[in-house]
Coordinates of C-alpha atoms in Angstrom, one line a residue:
X1 CA 2.7 7.6 -19.0
X2 CA -0.4 7.5 -21.1
X3 CA -0.3 5.7 -24.5
X4 CA -1.4 7.4 -27.8
X5 CA -5.1 7.5 -28.5
X6 CA -4.7 5.2 -31.5
X7 CA -2.9 2.6 -29.3
X8 CA -5.6 2.7 -26.6
X9 CA -8.4 2.3 -29.3
X10 CA -6.6 -0.6 -30.7
X11 CA -6.0 -2.2 -27.4
X12 CA -9.9 -1.8 -26.6
X13 CA -10.7 -3.3 -30.0
X14 CA -8.5 -6.3 -29.2
X15 CA -10.0 -6.7 -25.9
X16 CA -13.4 -6.7 -27.5
X17 CA -12.4 -9.1 -30.1
X18 CA -10.9 -11.5 -27.7
X19 CA -14.2 -11.5 -25.6
X20 CA -16.2 -12.3 -28.8
X21 CA -13.8 -15.2 -29.8
X22 CA -14.3 -16.5 -26.2
X23 CA -18.1 -16.4 -26.6
X24 CA -18.0 -18.1 -29.9
X25 CA -16.0 -21.0 -28.7
X26 CA -16.6 -23.4 -25.8
X27 CA -19.6 -21.4 -24.5
X28 CA -19.6 -17.9 -22.8
X29 CA -17.8 -17.0 -19.7
X30 CA -21.0 -16.9 -17.9
X31 CA -21.2 -20.6 -17.9
X32 CA -17.9 -21.0 -16.2
X33 CA -18.0 -22.2 -12.5
X34 CA -15.0 -20.0 -11.6
X35 CA -14.1 -16.3 -11.6
X36 CA -10.5 -15.9 -12.5
X37 CA -8.7 -13.0 -11.0
X38 CA -5.4 -11.9 -12.6
X39 CA -2.8 -10.4 -10.4
X40 CA 1.1 -9.6 -10.8
X41 CA 3.1 -9.3 -7.6
X42 CA 6.8 -8.6 -6.8
X43 CA 7.6 -11.9 -5.3
X44 CA 11.2 -11.4 -6.0
X45 CA 13.4 -8.3 -6.2
X46 CA 13.3 -5.0 -4.2
X47 CA 9.7 -5.3 -3.1
X48 CA 9.5 -9.1 -2.5
X49 CA 8.8 -8.7 1.3
X50 CA 5.8 -6.6 1.1
X51 CA 4.8 -8.3 -2.2
X52 CA 4.5 -11.6 -0.4
X53 CA 2.5 -10.0 2.3
X54 CA 0.1 -8.7 -0.3
X55 CA -0.2 -12.2 -1.8
X56 CA -1.0 -13.5 1.8
X57 CA -3.9 -10.9 2.0
X58 CA -5.2 -12.0 -1.3
X59 CA -5.2 -15.6 -0.6
X60 CA -6.9 -15.2 2.8
X61 CA -9.6 -13.1 1.0
X62 CA -10.1 -15.8 -1.7
X63 CA -10.3 -18.6 1.0
X64 CA -12.9 -16.5 2.8
X65 CA -15.1 -15.8 -0.3
X66 CA -14.9 -19.5 -1.5
X67 CA -15.9 -20.8 2.0
X68 CA -19.1 -18.7 1.6
X69 CA -19.9 -20.0 -1.8
X70 CA -17.9 -17.8 -4.1
X71 CA -19.0 -14.6 -5.9
X72 CA -22.2 -14.7 -7.9
X73 CA -22.3 -18.4 -6.9
X74 CA -18.9 -19.1 -8.6
X75 CA -15.6 -19.9 -6.9
X76 CA -12.8 -17.5 -7.4
X77 CA -9.5 -18.4 -8.7
X78 CA -6.3 -16.4 -8.2
X79 CA -3.8 -16.4 -11.0
X80 CA -0.6 -14.8 -9.7
X81 CA 2.6 -13.9 -11.7
X82 CA 5.8 -12.8 -10.4
X83 CA 6.8 -9.4 -11.9
X84 CA 10.2 -9.4 -10.1
X85 CA 9.8 -5.9 -8.9
X86 CA 10.1 -4.7 -12.6
X87 CA 7.9 -2.1 -14.1
X88 CA 8.3 -3.5 -17.6
X89 CA 7.5 -6.9 -16.6
X90 CA 4.4 -6.0 -14.5
X91 CA 2.9 -4.3 -17.6
X92 CA 3.7 -7.5 -19.7
X93 CA 2.1 -9.6 -16.9
X94 CA -1.2 -7.9 -17.0
X95 CA -1.3 -8.0 -20.8
X96 CA -0.8 -11.7 -20.5
X97 CA -3.4 -12.1 -17.8
X98 CA -6.0 -10.3 -20.0
X99 CA -5.1 -11.6 -23.3
X100 CA -3.9 -15.1 -22.7
X101 CA -4.9 -16.3 -19.2
X102 CA -8.6 -15.3 -19.5
X103 CA -8.8 -13.0 -16.4
X104 CA -12.4 -12.1 -15.5
X105 CA -11.1 -9.4 -13.1
X106 CA -7.7 -8.1 -12.1
X107 CA -6.3 -7.0 -8.8
X108 CA -3.4 -4.4 -8.5
X109 CA 0.3 -5.2 -7.6
X110 CA 2.5 -3.6 -4.8
X111 CA 4.3 -0.3 -5.1
X112 CA 3.6 2.8 -6.9
X113 CA 6.4 2.1 -9.5
X114 CA 4.5 -1.0 -10.5
X115 CA 1.0 0.2 -10.0
X116 CA 1.2 3.0 -12.7
X117 CA 2.3 0.8 -15.6
X118 CA -0.1 -1.9 -14.5
X119 CA -3.0 0.7 -14.2
X120 CA -2.2 1.8 -17.8
X121 CA -2.8 -1.6 -19.1
X122 CA -6.0 -1.9 -17.2
X123 CA -7.1 1.5 -18.5
X124 CA -6.3 0.4 -22.2
X125 CA -8.4 -2.8 -21.9
X126 CA -11.3 -1.2 -19.9
X127 CA -10.8 -3.1 -16.8
X128 CA -11.6 -2.1 -13.1
X129 CA -8.3 -1.6 -11.3
X130 CA -8.5 -1.7 -7.6
X131 CA -5.0 -1.5 -6.1
X132 CA -3.6 -2.0 -2.5
X133 CA -0.2 -0.1 -2.5
X134 CA 0.0 2.7 -5.1
X135 CA -0.3 5.7 -2.8
X136 CA 1.9 8.3 -4.4
X137 CA 0.3 11.5 -5.8
X138 CA 1.5 10.8 -9.3
X139 CA -0.6 7.7 -9.3
X140 CA -3.7 10.1 -9.2
X141 CA -2.3 12.5 -11.8
X142 CA -2.4 10.1 -14.7
X143 CA -6.0 10.6 -15.6
X144 CA -6.9 7.0 -15.0
X145 CA -10.7 6.8 -14.7
X146 CA -10.9 3.0 -13.5
X147 CA -8.4 3.2 -10.6
X148 CA -9.4 2.9 -6.9
X149 CA -6.7 2.9 -4.0
X150 CA -7.8 0.3 -1.3
X151 CA -6.6 2.1 1.8
X152 CA -7.6 5.1 3.9
X153 CA -5.1 7.8 2.6
X154 CA -2.6 8.7 -0.1
X155 CA 1.2 8.8 0.7
X156 CA 1.4 12.7 1.1
X157 CA -1.4 12.4 3.8
X158 CA 0.1 9.5 5.8
X159 CA 1.9 11.6 8.3
X160 CA -0.7 14.3 8.8
X161 CA -1.8 13.2 12.5
X162 CA 2.1 13.2 13.3
X163 CA 2.6 16.8 11.9
X164 CA -0.5 18.1 13.8
X165 CA 1.0 16.5 17.1
X166 CA 4.5 18.0 16.5
X167 CA 3.1 21.4 15.9
X168 CA 1.0 21.2 18.9
X169 CA 3.8 20.7 21.2
X170 CA 5.2 23.5 23.4
X171 CA 7.9 25.1 21.4
X172 CA 10.7 23.9 24.0
X173 CA 9.4 20.2 23.4
X174 CA 9.0 20.5 19.7
X175 CA 11.8 19.3 17.4
X176 CA 13.3 22.4 15.9
X177 CA 15.4 20.4 13.2
X178 CA 14.9 17.5 10.9
X179 CA 16.8 15.0 8.6
X180 CA 15.2 13.1 5.7
X181 CA 16.6 9.9 4.2
X182 CA 14.3 9.1 1.2
X183 CA 14.3 6.3 -1.3
X184 CA 13.9 7.3 -4.8
X185 CA 10.5 5.8 -5.1
X186 CA 7.2 7.7 -5.4
X187 CA 5.5 6.3 -2.4
X188 CA 8.5 6.7 -0.1
X189 CA 9.0 10.2 -1.3
X190 CA 5.4 11.1 -0.9
X191 CA 5.3 10.0 2.7
X192 CA 8.5 11.8 3.8
X193 CA 8.1 15.1 1.8
X194 CA 4.5 15.3 2.7
X195 CA 5.6 15.5 6.4
X196 CA 8.5 17.7 5.4
X197 CA 6.2 20.3 3.6
X198 CA 4.2 20.7 6.7
X199 CA 7.0 21.0 9.2
X200 CA 8.9 23.5 7.2
X201 CA 6.0 25.6 6.8
X202 CA 5.9 25.7 10.6
X203 CA 9.5 26.6 11.0
X204 CA 11.1 23.1 11.6
X205 CA 14.5 23.5 9.7
X206 CA 15.7 20.8 7.3
X207 CA 19.4 20.0 7.9
X208 CA 19.6 16.9 5.8
X209 CA 17.5 15.8 2.9
X210 CA 19.2 12.8 1.2
X211 CA 17.7 10.6 -1.7
X212 CA 19.1 7.1 -2.7
X213 CA 18.4 4.5 -5.3
X214 CA 16.0 1.6 -4.4
X215 CA 18.8 -1.0 -4.5
X216 CA 21.0 1.0 -1.9
X217 CA 22.5 -1.3 0.9
X218 CA 25.3 0.8 2.1
X219 CA 24.0 3.8 4.2
X220 CA 27.4 4.7 5.8
X221 CA 27.6 8.2 4.2
X222 CA 24.0 9.2 4.7
X223 CA 24.1 8.1 8.3
X224 CA 27.3 10.1 8.8
X225 CA 25.6 13.2 7.3
X226 CA 22.6 12.8 9.6
X227 CA 24.8 12.2 12.7
X228 CA 26.9 15.1 12.0
X229 CA 23.8 17.2 11.6
X230 CA 22.5 16.3 15.1
X231 CA 19.0 16.7 13.6
X232 CA 16.5 16.2 16.5
X233 CA 13.9 14.5 14.1
X234 CA 14.7 11.7 11.7
X235 CA 12.3 10.8 9.0
X236 CA 12.8 7.9 6.8
X237 CA 11.0 7.7 3.5
X238 CA 11.6 3.9 3.3
X239 CA 10.4 0.4 2.3
X240 CA 11.8 -2.3 4.5
X241 CA 15.4 -3.5 4.2
X242 CA 16.7 0.2 3.5
X243 CA 15.1 1.4 6.9
X244 CA 16.9 -1.6 8.6
X245 CA 20.2 -0.9 7.2
X246 CA 19.9 3.0 7.9
X247 CA 18.9 2.3 11.6
X248 CA 21.9 -0.1 12.0
X249 CA 24.2 2.5 10.5
X250 CA 23.0 5.2 12.7
X251 CA 23.3 3.1 15.9
X252 CA 26.8 2.3 14.9
X253 CA 27.6 6.2 14.8
X254 CA 25.7 6.6 18.1
X255 CA 23.2 9.0 16.7
X256 CA 20.1 9.4 19.0
X257 CA 17.4 11.6 17.5
X258 CA 14.6 12.6 19.9
X259 CA 12.0 11.4 17.3
X260 CA 12.3 8.9 14.5
X261 CA 9.8 7.9 12.0
X262 CA 9.9 5.3 9.1
X263 CA 7.2 4.6 6.4
X264 CA 6.3 1.0 6.1
X265 CA 9.2 -0.8 7.7
X266 CA 8.1 -0.8 11.5
X267 CA 4.8 -2.5 10.7
X268 CA 6.7 -5.5 9.2
X269 CA 6.7 -8.5 11.8
X270 CA 10.4 -9.0 11.0
X271 CA 11.5 -5.6 11.9
X272 CA 12.1 -6.0 15.6
X273 CA 14.4 -8.9 14.9
X274 CA 16.2 -7.3 12.1
X275 CA 17.3 -4.3 14.2
X276 CA 18.1 -6.2 17.4
X277 CA 14.9 -5.3 19.3
X278 CA 16.1 -1.6 19.4
X279 CA 12.6 -0.4 18.4
X280 CA 11.4 1.6 21.3
X281 CA 9.9 4.9 20.4
X282 CA 10.0 4.3 16.6
X283 CA 7.0 5.8 14.8
X284 CA 5.3 4.7 11.5
X285 CA 2.0 5.7 9.7
X286 CA -0.5 2.8 9.1
X287 CA -3.7 2.3 7.6
X288 CA -4.5 -0.8 9.7
X289 CA -4.4 -2.4 13.0
X290 CA -5.6 -5.9 13.9
X291 CA -7.4 -4.3 16.9
X292 CA -9.7 -2.2 14.6
X293 CA -13.4 -2.6 15.7
X294 CA -14.7 -2.8 12.1
X295 CA -17.1 -5.7 11.7
X296 CA -15.2 -7.7 9.2
X297 CA -11.8 -7.1 10.7
X298 CA -11.9 -9.6 13.6
X299 CA -13.0 -12.4 11.2
X300 CA -10.1 -11.4 8.9
X301 CA -7.5 -11.5 11.7
X302 CA -8.9 -14.9 12.8
X303 CA -8.8 -16.2 9.2
X304 CA -5.2 -14.9 8.7
X305 CA -3.9 -16.4 12.1
X306 CA -5.3 -19.7 11.2
X307 CA -3.9 -19.8 7.7
X308 CA -0.4 -18.3 8.4
X309 CA 0.0 -18.4 12.1
X310 CA 0.4 -14.7 12.6
X311 CA -1.7 -11.5 12.8
X312 CA -2.0 -9.5 9.5
X313 CA -0.1 -6.6 8.8
X314 CA -1.0 -3.5 6.8
X315 CA 0.1 -5.1 3.6
X316 CA -2.2 -8.2 4.0
X317 CA -5.0 -6.0 5.1
X318 CA -4.8 -3.7 2.2
X319 CA -4.9 -6.7 -0.1
X320 CA -7.8 -8.1 1.7
X321 CA -9.6 -4.8 1.3
X322 CA -8.9 -4.8 -2.4
X323 CA -10.8 -8.0 -2.5
X324 CA -13.7 -6.7 -0.4
X325 CA -13.9 -3.6 -2.6
X326 CA -14.1 -5.6 -5.9
X327 CA -16.6 -8.0 -4.4
X328 CA -18.9 -5.4 -3.1
X329 CA -19.1 -4.0 -6.7
X330 CA -19.5 -7.3 -8.3
X331 CA -22.4 -8.3 -6.0
X332 CA -24.0 -4.9 -6.5
X333 CA -23.8 -4.9 -10.2
X334 CA -24.2 -8.6 -10.7
X335 CA -21.4 -9.3 -13.2
X336 CA -17.7 -10.4 -13.3
X337 CA -16.3 -10.7 -16.6
X338 CA -14.0 -8.9 -19.0
X339 CA -16.9 -7.3 -21.1
X340 CA -16.3 -3.6 -21.4
X341 CA -20.0 -3.0 -20.2
X342 CA -19.5 -5.2 -17.1
X343 CA -16.3 -3.4 -16.2
X344 CA -17.7 0.1 -16.8
X345 CA -20.7 -0.8 -14.5
X346 CA -18.1 -2.0 -11.7
X347 CA -16.3 1.3 -12.0
X348 CA -19.3 3.4 -12.0
X349 CA -20.8 1.8 -8.9
X350 CA -17.5 2.3 -7.0
X351 CA -17.5 6.0 -7.9
X352 CA -20.8 6.7 -6.2
X353 CA -20.9 4.1 -3.3
X354 CA -19.1 3.5 0.2
X355 CA -17.7 0.1 1.0
X356 CA -17.2 -1.2 4.5
X357 CA -13.8 -2.9 4.9
X358 CA -11.1 -4.2 7.3
X359 CA -9.5 -0.7 7.3
X360 CA -12.9 1.1 7.8
X361 CA -15.5 2.5 5.4
X362 CA -13.9 3.7 2.1
X363 CA -15.2 6.1 -0.6
X364 CA -13.1 7.8 -3.4
X365 CA -12.9 11.0 -5.4
X366 CA -12.9 11.2 -9.0
X367 CA -9.2 10.3 -9.3
X368 CA -9.4 7.2 -7.0
X369 CA -8.0 8.8 -4.0
X370 CA -9.7 7.6 -0.8
X371 CA -11.2 10.1 1.6
X372 CA -9.5 9.4 4.8
X373 CA -6.3 9.5 7.0
X374 CA -3.6 7.1 8.4
X375 CA -3.2 6.3 12.0
X376 CA 0.2 6.7 13.7
X377 CA 1.8 3.8 15.4
X378 CA 4.8 3.7 17.8
X379 CA 6.7 1.0 19.7
X380 CA 5.9 1.5 23.4
X381 CA 6.9 -1.2 25.9
X382 CA 8.0 -3.3 23.1
X383 CA 4.8 -3.5 21.2
X384 CA 3.6 -1.5 18.2
X385 CA 0.5 0.6 19.2
X386 CA -1.7 3.2 17.8
X387 CA -0.7 6.5 19.5
X388 CA -2.3 9.2 17.2
X389 CA -4.9 10.5 16.7
X390 CA -6.2 10.7 20.3
X391 CA -9.6 9.2 19.6
X392 CA -8.0 6.1 18.2
X393 CA -5.0 5.8 20.5
X394 CA -4.2 2.7 22.4
X395 CA -1.6 4.6 24.5
X396 CA 0.0 7.9 24.6
X397 CA 2.8 9.1 22.3
X398 CA 6.2 8.8 23.8
X399 CA 8.5 11.8 23.3
X400 CA 11.4 12.1 23.5
X401 CA 12.3 8.8 21.9
X402 CA 14.3 6.3 24.1
X403 CA 17.8 5.5 22.9
X404 CA 18.2 2.7 20.5

């Protein structure tokens, strides 16, 4: 995924030249009264639903910051492009945002598949790159030294609390068999296979492990394999629409797992309507809840409700967190411009400091991984509530799962 050293050097020289050109014409960026933030998001295509959520989070953050005088006394301006859920396009978008649109700062896109090429562009131009949705292990194996993930945990760790709860159950209650249906997407695979690795090591047998392309809409054959296996535990390494389609197919076949968990989809506000209110007992990892007691969270929830009429979801929260993380670095360092020295100072500050956010206090290791864990939510009595870990639970874990 890395570009050759010569290409990287040329890109950095080009970025420096561009900065110098800007200084020689129409005055320096420091004289501008706005801070332009460049963003590319999947507003259409496979990831459009979460992509729009991320946009809402960014917009809420910008409104909040601007209502308080901006950053360093300058208003923030979001410049958002639609990458159409395409990895080639997202890279081109960030090239454009930096080289043509005059971005002072950049925020990351949604989805690991889009984060990696976007982060490569940011690395080539020496920009700080804080991102809300690239949680797969491979993001942190690229050698990026400017990337920070704005959430509590990476994909492989999302289900850690659920694995602990399952393995703590008495043997006669614990699911003995499992079926996995996983989108061919680094994040989706990371969440499901992170749980699978822990359960298999403890003796939970895998009966089905199916992988499907991101654009899959017909889940008839996968659902049939799962139903035929009679696996007790169902794990979906999913985004949104694929989880909905899989559940509909399984219900049509009458398959009733005793436990069912899906990454991402159950936290979407459209999820209950999409599957006909058959949500009871469904589990999902989440890095965020509107009920979290963190000081900035209740203000965020109120702002989001005022602007959009609904409580924020995890996608909106992680985007808002991205803004909080970058803002903390900007205020601490005292700069917000594309100059390589400014960007390096922002990166170095985040490497050694903790930031208080709506998802809790965040700090990172040298690869950009956050040092934390995800909560586990479950639909109980028609509402999605925190059930794990025990110290954060709003209600008790329901097991076995009621019929859907």
